[in-house]
PDB file of C-alpha atoms and ligand atoms in Angstrom:
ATOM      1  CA  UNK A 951       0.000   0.000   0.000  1.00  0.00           C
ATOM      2  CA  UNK A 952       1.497   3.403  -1.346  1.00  0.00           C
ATOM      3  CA  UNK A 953       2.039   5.793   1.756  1.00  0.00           C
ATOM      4  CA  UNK A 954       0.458   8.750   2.529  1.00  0.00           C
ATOM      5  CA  UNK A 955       2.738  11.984   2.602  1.00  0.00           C
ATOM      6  CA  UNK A 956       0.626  14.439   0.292  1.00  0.00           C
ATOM      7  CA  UNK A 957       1.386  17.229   3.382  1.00  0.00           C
ATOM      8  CA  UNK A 958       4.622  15.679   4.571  1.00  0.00           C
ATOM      9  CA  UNK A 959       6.842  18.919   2.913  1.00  0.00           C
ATOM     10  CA  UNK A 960       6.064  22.012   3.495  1.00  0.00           C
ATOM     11  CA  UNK A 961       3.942  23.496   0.779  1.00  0.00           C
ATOM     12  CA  UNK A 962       4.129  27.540  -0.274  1.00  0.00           C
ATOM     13  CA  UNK A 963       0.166  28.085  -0.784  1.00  0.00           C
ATOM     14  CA  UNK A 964      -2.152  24.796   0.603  1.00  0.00           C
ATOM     15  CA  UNK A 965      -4.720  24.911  -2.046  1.00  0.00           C
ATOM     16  CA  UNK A 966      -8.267  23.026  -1.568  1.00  0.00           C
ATOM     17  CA  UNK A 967      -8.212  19.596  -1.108  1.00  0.00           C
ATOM     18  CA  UNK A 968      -9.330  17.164  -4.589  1.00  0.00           C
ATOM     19  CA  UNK A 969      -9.308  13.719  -4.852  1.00  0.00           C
ATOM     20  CA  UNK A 970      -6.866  13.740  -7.489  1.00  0.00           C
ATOM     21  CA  UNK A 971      -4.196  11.578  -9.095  1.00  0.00           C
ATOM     22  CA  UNK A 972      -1.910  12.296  -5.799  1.00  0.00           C
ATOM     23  CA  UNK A 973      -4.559  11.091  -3.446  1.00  0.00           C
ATOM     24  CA  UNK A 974      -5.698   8.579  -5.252  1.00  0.00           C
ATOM     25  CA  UNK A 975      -2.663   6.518  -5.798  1.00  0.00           C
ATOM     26  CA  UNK A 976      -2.451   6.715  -1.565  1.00  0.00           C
ATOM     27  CA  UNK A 977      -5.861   6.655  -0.768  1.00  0.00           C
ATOM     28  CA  UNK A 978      -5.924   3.494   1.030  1.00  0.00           C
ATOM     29  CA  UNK A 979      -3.335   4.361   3.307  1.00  0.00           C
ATOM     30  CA  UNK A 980      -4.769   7.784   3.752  1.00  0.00           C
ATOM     31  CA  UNK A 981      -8.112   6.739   4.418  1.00  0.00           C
ATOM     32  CA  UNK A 982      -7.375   4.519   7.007  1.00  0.00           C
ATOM     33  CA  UNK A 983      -4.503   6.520   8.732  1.00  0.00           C
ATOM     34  CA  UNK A 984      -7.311   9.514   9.127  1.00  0.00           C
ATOM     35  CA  UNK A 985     -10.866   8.321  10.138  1.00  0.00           C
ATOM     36  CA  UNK A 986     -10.754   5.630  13.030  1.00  0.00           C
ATOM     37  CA  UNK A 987     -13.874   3.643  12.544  1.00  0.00           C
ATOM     38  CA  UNK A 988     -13.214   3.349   9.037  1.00  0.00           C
ATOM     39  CA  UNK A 989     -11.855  -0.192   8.617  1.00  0.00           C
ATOM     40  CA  UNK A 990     -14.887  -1.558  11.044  1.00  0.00           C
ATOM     41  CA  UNK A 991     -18.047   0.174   8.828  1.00  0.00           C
ATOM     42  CA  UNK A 992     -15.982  -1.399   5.568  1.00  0.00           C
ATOM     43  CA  UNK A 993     -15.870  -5.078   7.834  1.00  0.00           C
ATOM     44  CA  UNK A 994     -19.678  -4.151   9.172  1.00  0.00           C
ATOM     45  CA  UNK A 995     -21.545  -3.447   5.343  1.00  0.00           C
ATOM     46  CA  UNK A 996     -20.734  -6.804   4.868  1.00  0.00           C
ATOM     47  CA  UNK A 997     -23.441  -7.861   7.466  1.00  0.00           C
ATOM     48  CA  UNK A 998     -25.667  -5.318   6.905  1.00  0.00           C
ATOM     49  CA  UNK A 999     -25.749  -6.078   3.485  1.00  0.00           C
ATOM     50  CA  UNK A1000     -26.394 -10.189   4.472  1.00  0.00           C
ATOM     51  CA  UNK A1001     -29.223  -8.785   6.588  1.00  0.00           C
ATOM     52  CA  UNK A1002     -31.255  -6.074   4.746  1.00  0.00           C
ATOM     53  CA  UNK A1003     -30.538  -6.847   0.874  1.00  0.00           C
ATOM     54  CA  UNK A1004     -33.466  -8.015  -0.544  1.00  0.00           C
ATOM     55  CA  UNK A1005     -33.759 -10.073  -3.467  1.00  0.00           C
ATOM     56  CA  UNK A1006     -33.908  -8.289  -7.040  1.00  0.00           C
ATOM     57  CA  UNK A1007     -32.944  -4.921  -5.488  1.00  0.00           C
ATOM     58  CA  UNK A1008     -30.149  -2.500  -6.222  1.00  0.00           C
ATOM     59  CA  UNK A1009     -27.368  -1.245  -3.586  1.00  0.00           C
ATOM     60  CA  UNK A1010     -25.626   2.402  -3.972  1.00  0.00           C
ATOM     61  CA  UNK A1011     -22.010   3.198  -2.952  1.00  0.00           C
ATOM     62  CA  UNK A1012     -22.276   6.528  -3.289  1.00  0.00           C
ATOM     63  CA  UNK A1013     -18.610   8.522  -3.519  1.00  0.00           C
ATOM     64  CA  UNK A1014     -17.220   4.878  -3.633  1.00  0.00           C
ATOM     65  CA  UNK A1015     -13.159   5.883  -3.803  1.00  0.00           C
ATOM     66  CA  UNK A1016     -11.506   2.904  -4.918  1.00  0.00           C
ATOM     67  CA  UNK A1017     -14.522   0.722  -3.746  1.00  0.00           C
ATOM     68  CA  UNK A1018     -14.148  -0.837  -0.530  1.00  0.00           C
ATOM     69  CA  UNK A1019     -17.514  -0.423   0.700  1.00  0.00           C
ATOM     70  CA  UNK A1020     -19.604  -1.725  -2.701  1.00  0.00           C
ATOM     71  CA  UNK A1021     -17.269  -4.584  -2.391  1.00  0.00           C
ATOM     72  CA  UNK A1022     -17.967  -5.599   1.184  1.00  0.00           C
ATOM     73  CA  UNK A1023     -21.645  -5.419   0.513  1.00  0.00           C
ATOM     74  CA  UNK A1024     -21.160  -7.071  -2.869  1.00  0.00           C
ATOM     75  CA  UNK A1025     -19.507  -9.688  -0.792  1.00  0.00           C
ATOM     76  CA  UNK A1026     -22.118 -10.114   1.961  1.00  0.00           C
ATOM     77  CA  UNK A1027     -25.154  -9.888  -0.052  1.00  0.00           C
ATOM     78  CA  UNK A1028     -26.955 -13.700  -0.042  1.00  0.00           C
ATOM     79  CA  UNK A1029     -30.225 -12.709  -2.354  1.00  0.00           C
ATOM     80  CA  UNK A1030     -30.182 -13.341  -5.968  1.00  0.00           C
ATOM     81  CA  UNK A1031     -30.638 -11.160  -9.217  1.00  0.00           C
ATOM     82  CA  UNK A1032     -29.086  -8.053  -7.580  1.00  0.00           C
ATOM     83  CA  UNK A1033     -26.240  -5.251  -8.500  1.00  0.00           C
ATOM     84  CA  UNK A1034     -24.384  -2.710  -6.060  1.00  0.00           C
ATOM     85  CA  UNK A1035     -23.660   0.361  -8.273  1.00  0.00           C
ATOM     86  CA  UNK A1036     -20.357   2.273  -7.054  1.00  0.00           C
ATOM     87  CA  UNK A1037     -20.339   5.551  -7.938  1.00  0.00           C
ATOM     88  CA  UNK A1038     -17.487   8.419  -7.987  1.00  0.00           C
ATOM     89  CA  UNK A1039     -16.616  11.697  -9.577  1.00  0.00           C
ATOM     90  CA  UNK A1040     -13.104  11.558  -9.483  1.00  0.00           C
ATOM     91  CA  UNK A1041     -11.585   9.666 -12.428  1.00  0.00           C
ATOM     92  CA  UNK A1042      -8.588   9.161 -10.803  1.00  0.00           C
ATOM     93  CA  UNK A1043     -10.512   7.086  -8.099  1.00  0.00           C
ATOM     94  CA  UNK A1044     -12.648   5.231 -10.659  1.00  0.00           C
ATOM     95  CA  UNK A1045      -9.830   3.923 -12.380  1.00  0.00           C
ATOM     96  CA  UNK A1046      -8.459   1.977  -9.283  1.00  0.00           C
ATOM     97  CA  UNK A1047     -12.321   1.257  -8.720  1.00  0.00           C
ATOM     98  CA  UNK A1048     -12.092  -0.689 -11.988  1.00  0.00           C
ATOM     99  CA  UNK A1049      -9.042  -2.539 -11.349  1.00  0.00           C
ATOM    100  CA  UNK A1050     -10.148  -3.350  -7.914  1.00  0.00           C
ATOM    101  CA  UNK A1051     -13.671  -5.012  -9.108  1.00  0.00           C
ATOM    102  CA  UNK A1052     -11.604  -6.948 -11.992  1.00  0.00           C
ATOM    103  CA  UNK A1053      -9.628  -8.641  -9.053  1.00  0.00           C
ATOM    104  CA  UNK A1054     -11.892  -9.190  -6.503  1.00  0.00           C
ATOM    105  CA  UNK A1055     -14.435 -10.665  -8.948  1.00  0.00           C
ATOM    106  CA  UNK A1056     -17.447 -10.559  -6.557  1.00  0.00           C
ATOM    107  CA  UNK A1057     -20.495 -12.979  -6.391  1.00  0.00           C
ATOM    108  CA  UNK A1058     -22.652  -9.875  -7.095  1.00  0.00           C
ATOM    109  CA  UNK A1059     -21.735  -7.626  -9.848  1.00  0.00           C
ATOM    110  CA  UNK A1060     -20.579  -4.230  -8.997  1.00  0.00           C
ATOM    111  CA  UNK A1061     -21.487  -1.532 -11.994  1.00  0.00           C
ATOM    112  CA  UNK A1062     -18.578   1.426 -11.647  1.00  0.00           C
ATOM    113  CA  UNK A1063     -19.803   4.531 -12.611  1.00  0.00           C
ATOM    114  CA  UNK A1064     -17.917   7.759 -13.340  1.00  0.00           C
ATOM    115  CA  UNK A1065     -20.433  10.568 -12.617  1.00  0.00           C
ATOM    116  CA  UNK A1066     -22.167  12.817  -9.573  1.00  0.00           C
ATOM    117  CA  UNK A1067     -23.557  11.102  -7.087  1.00  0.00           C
ATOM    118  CA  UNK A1068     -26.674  14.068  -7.482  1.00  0.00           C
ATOM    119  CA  UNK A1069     -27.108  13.394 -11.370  1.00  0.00           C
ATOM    120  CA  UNK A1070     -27.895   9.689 -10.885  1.00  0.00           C
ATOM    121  CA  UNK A1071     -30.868   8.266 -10.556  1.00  0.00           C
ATOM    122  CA  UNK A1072     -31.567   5.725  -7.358  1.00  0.00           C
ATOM    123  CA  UNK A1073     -34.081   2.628  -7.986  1.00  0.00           C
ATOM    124  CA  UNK A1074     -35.347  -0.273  -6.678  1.00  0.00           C
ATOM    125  CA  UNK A1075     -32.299   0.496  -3.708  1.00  0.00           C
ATOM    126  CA  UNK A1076     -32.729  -1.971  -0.490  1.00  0.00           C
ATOM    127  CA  UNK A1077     -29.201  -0.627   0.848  1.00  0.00           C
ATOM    128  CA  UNK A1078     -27.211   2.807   0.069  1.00  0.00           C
ATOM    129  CA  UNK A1079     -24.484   3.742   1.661  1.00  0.00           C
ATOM    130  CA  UNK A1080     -22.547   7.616   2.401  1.00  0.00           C
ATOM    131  CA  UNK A1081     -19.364   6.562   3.698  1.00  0.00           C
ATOM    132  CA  UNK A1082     -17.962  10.033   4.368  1.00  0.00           C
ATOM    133  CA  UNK A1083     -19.095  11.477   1.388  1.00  0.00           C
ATOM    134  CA  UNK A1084     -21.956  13.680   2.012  1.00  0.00           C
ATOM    135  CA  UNK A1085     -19.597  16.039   3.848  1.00  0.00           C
ATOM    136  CA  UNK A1086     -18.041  16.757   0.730  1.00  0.00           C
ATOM    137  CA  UNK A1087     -21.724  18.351  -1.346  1.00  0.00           C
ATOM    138  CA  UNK A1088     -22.014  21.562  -0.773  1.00  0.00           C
ATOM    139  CA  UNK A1089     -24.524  22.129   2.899  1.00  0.00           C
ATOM    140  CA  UNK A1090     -27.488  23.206   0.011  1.00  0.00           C
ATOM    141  CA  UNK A1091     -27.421  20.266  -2.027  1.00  0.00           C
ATOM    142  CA  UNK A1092     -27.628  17.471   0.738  1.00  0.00           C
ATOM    143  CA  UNK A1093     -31.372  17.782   1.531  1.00  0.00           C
ATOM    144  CA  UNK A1094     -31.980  16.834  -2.276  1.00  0.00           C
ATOM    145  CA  UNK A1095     -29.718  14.345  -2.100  1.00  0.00           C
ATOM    146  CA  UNK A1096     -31.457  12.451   0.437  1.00  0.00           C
ATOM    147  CA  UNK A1097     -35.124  13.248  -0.591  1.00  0.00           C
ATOM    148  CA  UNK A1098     -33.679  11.105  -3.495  1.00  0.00           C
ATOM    149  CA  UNK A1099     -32.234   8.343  -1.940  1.00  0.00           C
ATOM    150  CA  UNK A1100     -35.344   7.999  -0.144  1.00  0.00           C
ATOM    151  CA  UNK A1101     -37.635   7.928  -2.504  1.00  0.00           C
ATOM    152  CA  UNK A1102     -35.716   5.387  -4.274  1.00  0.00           C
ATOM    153  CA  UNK A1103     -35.276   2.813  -2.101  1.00  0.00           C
ATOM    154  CA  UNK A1104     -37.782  -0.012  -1.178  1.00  0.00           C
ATOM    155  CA  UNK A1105     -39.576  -0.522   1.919  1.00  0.00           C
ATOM    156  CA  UNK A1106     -37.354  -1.590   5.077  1.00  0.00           C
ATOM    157  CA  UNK A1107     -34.626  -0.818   2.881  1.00  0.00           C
ATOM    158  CA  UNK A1108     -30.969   0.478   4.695  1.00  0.00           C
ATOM    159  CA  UNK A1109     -29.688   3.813   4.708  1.00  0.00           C
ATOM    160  CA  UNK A1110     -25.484   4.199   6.083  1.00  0.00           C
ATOM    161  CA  UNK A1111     -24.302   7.362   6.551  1.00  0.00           C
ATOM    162  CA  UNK A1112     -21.204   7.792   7.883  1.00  0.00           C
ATOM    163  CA  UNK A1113     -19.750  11.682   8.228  1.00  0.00           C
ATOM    164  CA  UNK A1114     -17.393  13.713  10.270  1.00  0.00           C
ATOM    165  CA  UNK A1115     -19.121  15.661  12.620  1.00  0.00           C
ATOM    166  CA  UNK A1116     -19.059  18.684  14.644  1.00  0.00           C
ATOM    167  CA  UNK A1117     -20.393  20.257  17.793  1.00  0.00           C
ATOM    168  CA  UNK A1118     -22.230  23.284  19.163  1.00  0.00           C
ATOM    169  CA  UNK A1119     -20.617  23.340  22.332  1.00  0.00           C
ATOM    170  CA  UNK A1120     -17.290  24.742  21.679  1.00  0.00           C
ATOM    171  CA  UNK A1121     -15.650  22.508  23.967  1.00  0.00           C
ATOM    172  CA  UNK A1122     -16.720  19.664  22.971  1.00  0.00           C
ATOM    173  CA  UNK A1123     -15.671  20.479  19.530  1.00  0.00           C
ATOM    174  CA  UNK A1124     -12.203  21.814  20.503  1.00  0.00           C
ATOM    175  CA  UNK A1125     -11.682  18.605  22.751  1.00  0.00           C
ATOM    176  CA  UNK A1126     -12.617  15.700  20.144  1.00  0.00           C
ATOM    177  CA  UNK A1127     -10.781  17.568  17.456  1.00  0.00           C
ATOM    178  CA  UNK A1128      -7.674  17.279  20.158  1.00  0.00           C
ATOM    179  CA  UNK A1129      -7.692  14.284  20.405  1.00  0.00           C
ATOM    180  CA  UNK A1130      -8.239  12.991  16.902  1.00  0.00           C
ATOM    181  CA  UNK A1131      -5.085  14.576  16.708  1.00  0.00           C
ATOM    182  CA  UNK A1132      -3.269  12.910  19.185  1.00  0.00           C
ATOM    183  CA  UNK A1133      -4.316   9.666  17.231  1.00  0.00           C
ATOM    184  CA  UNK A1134      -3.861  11.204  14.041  1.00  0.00           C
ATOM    185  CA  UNK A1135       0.005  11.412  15.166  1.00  0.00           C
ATOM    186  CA  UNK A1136      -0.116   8.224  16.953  1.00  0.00           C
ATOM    187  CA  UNK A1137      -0.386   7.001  12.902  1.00  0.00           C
ATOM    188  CA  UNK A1138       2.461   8.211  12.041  1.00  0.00           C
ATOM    189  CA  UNK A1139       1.218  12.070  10.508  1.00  0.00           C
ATOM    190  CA  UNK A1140       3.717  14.716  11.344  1.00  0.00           C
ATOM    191  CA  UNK A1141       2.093  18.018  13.508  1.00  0.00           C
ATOM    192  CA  UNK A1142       3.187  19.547   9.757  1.00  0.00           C
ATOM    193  CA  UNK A1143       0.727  16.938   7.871  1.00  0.00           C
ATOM    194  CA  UNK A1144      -2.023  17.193  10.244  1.00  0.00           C
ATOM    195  CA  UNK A1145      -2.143  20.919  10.349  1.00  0.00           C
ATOM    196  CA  UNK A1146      -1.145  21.194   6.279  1.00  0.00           C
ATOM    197  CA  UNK A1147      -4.078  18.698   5.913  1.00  0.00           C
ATOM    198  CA  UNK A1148      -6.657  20.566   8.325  1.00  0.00           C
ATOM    199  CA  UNK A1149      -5.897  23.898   5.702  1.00  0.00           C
ATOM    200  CA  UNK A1150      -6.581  22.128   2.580  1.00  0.00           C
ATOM    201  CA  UNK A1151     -10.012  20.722   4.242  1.00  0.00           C
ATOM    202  CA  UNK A1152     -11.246  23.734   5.456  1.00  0.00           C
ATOM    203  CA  UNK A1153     -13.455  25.151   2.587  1.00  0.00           C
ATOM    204  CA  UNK A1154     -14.555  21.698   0.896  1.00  0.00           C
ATOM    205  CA  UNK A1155     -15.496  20.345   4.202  1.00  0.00           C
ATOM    206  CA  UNK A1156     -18.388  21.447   5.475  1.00  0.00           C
ATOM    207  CA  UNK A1157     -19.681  19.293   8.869  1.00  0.00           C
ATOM    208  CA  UNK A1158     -22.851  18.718  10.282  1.00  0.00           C
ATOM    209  CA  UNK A1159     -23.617  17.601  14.228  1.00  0.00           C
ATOM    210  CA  UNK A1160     -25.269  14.655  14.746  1.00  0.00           C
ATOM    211  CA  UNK A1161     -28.572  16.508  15.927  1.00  0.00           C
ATOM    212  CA  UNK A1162     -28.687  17.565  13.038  1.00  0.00           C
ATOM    213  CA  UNK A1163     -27.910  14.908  10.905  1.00  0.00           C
ATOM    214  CA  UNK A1164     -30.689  12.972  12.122  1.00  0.00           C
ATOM    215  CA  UNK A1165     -32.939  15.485  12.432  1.00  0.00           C
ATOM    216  CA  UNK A1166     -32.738  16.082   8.467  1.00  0.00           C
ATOM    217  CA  UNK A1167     -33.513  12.179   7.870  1.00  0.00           C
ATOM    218  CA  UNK A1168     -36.251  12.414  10.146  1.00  0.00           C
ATOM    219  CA  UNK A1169     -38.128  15.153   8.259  1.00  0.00           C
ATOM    220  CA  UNK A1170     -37.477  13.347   4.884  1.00  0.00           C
ATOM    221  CA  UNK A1171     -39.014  10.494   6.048  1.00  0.00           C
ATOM    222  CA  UNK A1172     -36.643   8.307   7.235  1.00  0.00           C
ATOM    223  CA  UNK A1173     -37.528   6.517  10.647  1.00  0.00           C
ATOM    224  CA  UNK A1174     -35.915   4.440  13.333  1.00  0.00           C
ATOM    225  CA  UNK A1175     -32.766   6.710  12.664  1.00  0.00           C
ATOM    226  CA  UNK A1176     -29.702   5.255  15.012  1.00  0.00           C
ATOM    227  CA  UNK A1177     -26.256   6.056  15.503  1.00  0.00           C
ATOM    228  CA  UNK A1178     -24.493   2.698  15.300  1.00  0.00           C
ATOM    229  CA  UNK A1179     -20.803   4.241  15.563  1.00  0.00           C
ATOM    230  CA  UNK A1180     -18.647   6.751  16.890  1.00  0.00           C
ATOM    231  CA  UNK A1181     -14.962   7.597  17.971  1.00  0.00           C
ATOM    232  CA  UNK A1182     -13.835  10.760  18.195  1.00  0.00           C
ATOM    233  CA  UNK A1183     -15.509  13.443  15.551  1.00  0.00           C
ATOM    234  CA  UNK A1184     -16.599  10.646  13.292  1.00  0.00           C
ATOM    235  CA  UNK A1185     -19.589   9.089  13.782  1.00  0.00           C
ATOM    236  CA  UNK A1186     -22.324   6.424  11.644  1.00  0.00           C
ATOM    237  CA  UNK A1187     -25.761   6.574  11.273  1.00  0.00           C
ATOM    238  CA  UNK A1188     -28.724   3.838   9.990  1.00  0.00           C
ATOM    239  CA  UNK A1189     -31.489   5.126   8.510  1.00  0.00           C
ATOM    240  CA  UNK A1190     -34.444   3.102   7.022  1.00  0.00           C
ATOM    241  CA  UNK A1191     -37.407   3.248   5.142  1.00  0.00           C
TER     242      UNK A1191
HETATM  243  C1  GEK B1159     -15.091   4.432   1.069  1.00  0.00           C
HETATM  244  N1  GEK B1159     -16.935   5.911   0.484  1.00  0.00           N
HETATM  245  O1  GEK B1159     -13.939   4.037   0.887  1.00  0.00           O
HETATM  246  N2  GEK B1159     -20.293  12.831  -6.720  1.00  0.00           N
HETATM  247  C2  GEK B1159     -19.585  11.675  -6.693  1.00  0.00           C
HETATM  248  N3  GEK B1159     -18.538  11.472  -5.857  1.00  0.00           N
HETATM  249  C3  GEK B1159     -18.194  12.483  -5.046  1.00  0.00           C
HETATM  250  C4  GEK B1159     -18.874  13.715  -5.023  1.00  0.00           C
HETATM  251  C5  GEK B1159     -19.977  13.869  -5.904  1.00  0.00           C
HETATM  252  N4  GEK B1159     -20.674  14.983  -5.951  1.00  0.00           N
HETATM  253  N5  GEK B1159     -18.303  14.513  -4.087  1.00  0.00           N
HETATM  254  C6  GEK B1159     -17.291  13.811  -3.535  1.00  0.00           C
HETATM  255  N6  GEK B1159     -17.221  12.588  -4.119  1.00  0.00           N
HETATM  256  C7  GEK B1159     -15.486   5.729   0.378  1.00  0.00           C
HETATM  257  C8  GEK B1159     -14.721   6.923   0.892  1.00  0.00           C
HETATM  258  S1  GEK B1159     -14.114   9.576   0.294  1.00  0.00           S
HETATM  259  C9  GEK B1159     -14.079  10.142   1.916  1.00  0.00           C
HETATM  260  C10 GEK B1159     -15.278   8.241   0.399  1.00  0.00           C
HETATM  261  C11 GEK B1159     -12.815  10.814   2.342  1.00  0.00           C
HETATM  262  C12 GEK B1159     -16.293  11.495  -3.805  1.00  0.00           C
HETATM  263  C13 GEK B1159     -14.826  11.882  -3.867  1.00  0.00           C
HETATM  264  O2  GEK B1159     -14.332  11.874  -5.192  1.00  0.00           O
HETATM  265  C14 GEK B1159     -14.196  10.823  -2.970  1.00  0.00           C
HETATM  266  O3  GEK B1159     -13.732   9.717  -3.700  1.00  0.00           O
HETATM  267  C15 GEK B1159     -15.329  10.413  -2.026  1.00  0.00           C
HETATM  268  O4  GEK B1159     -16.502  11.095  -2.471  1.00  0.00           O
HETATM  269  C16 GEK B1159     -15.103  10.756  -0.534  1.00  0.00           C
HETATM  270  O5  GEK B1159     -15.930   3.847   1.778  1.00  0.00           O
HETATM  271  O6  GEK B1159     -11.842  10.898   1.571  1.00  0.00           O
HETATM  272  O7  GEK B1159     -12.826  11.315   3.535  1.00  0.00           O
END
């Protein structure tokens, strides 16, 4: 696995972070070097997708990166005639996507798809999953977003969405940020890379707190909303129909 040191040099002007040819080639490092509960929701779609995929249905991994999560559900899903569509807007990403499919080969086809993840339509979905990607839509788009992932999916059908989160109370916010930090280090990430990093995220991501996260998929019409997992600022919700 290539290793992650994107912000390991001091850079003149830190420009917005884009999921680009750079990050893509050390994404998998990356990824799991900078959100703790990242490796257990990849391990845990696998059961969630043996539990709630029905048969003939579609899944959605939506902002799919080099496509760990469609391939955990593609790999846990037990129902016949369905397809997990993986979806991302970076070609960079989609690339690797492909390549990754090729060698897994799963038991369910997985359908890679170069495009944005709010010009595609959602259909017949019993499981669609936001692994850290709805922090990265711009705060006005996300309501549409998931009016349409609800009114795709079927009945009892899953909902994950994973994000980073924030706070209200300011020390609360301060404090879990802290000590993501710590752990960020504890990975190996320089005080240089972390704060270099932090720069480049500032304008693209824009967080949500959990109130209000669930909140939202409350009022669209989600119900039995639960937050299955959290460390630090990152947290996981389930949503259903
Ligand atoms: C995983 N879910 O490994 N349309 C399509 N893709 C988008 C859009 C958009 N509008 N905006 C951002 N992306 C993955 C990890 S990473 C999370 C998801 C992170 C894509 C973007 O190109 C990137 O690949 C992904 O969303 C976010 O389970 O890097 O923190």
């Amino acid at each position: 696995m290539a290793k992650d040191r994107i912000f390991a040099q001091p850079l003149e002007k830190i420009g917005d972070f884009k999921f680009d040819e750079n990050v893509a080639s050390v994404f998998d490092d990356m990824i799991r070097r900078s959100i703790p509960i990242y490796e257990k929701i990849i391990f845990m779609l696998r059961i969630l997708a043996g539990h709630y995929v029905k048969p003939n249905s579609n899944c959605y991994d939506l902002g799919c990166s080099l496509g760990a999560s469609a391939l955990s559900i593609a790999g846990g899903i037990t129902q016949p005639d369905c397809k997990v569509f993986a979806v991302d807007l970076s070609e960079p990403m989609i690339r690797r996507c492909c390549d990754n499919v090729a060698t897994v080969k799963p038991p369910t086809p997985v359908v890679v798809m170069c495009d944005d993840i709010r010009n595609i339509a959602i259909e017949k979905a019993s499981m669609v999953v936001l692994n850290f990607t709805l922090q990265f839509l711009p705060p006005e788009d996300r309501d549409e977003l998931l009016k349409k992932i609800y009114d795709g999916m079927l009945p009892g059908g899953v909902l994950v969405l994973s994000e980073k989160i924030t706070h209200d109370n300011p020390v609360t916010r301060e404090l879990l940020i802290d000590i993501y930090h710590d752990w960020k280090r504890s990975n190996g990430y320089s005080d240089m890379e972390v704060s270099q990093k932090r720069t480049a995220l500032e304008n693209v991501l824009k967080l949500d707190t959990m109130p209000y996260h669930l909140e939202r998929l409350e009022k669209i019409g989600f119900k039995d909303c639960a937050q299955w997992f959290q460390c630090f600022n990152f947290a996981s919700i389930l949503a259903f129909k």
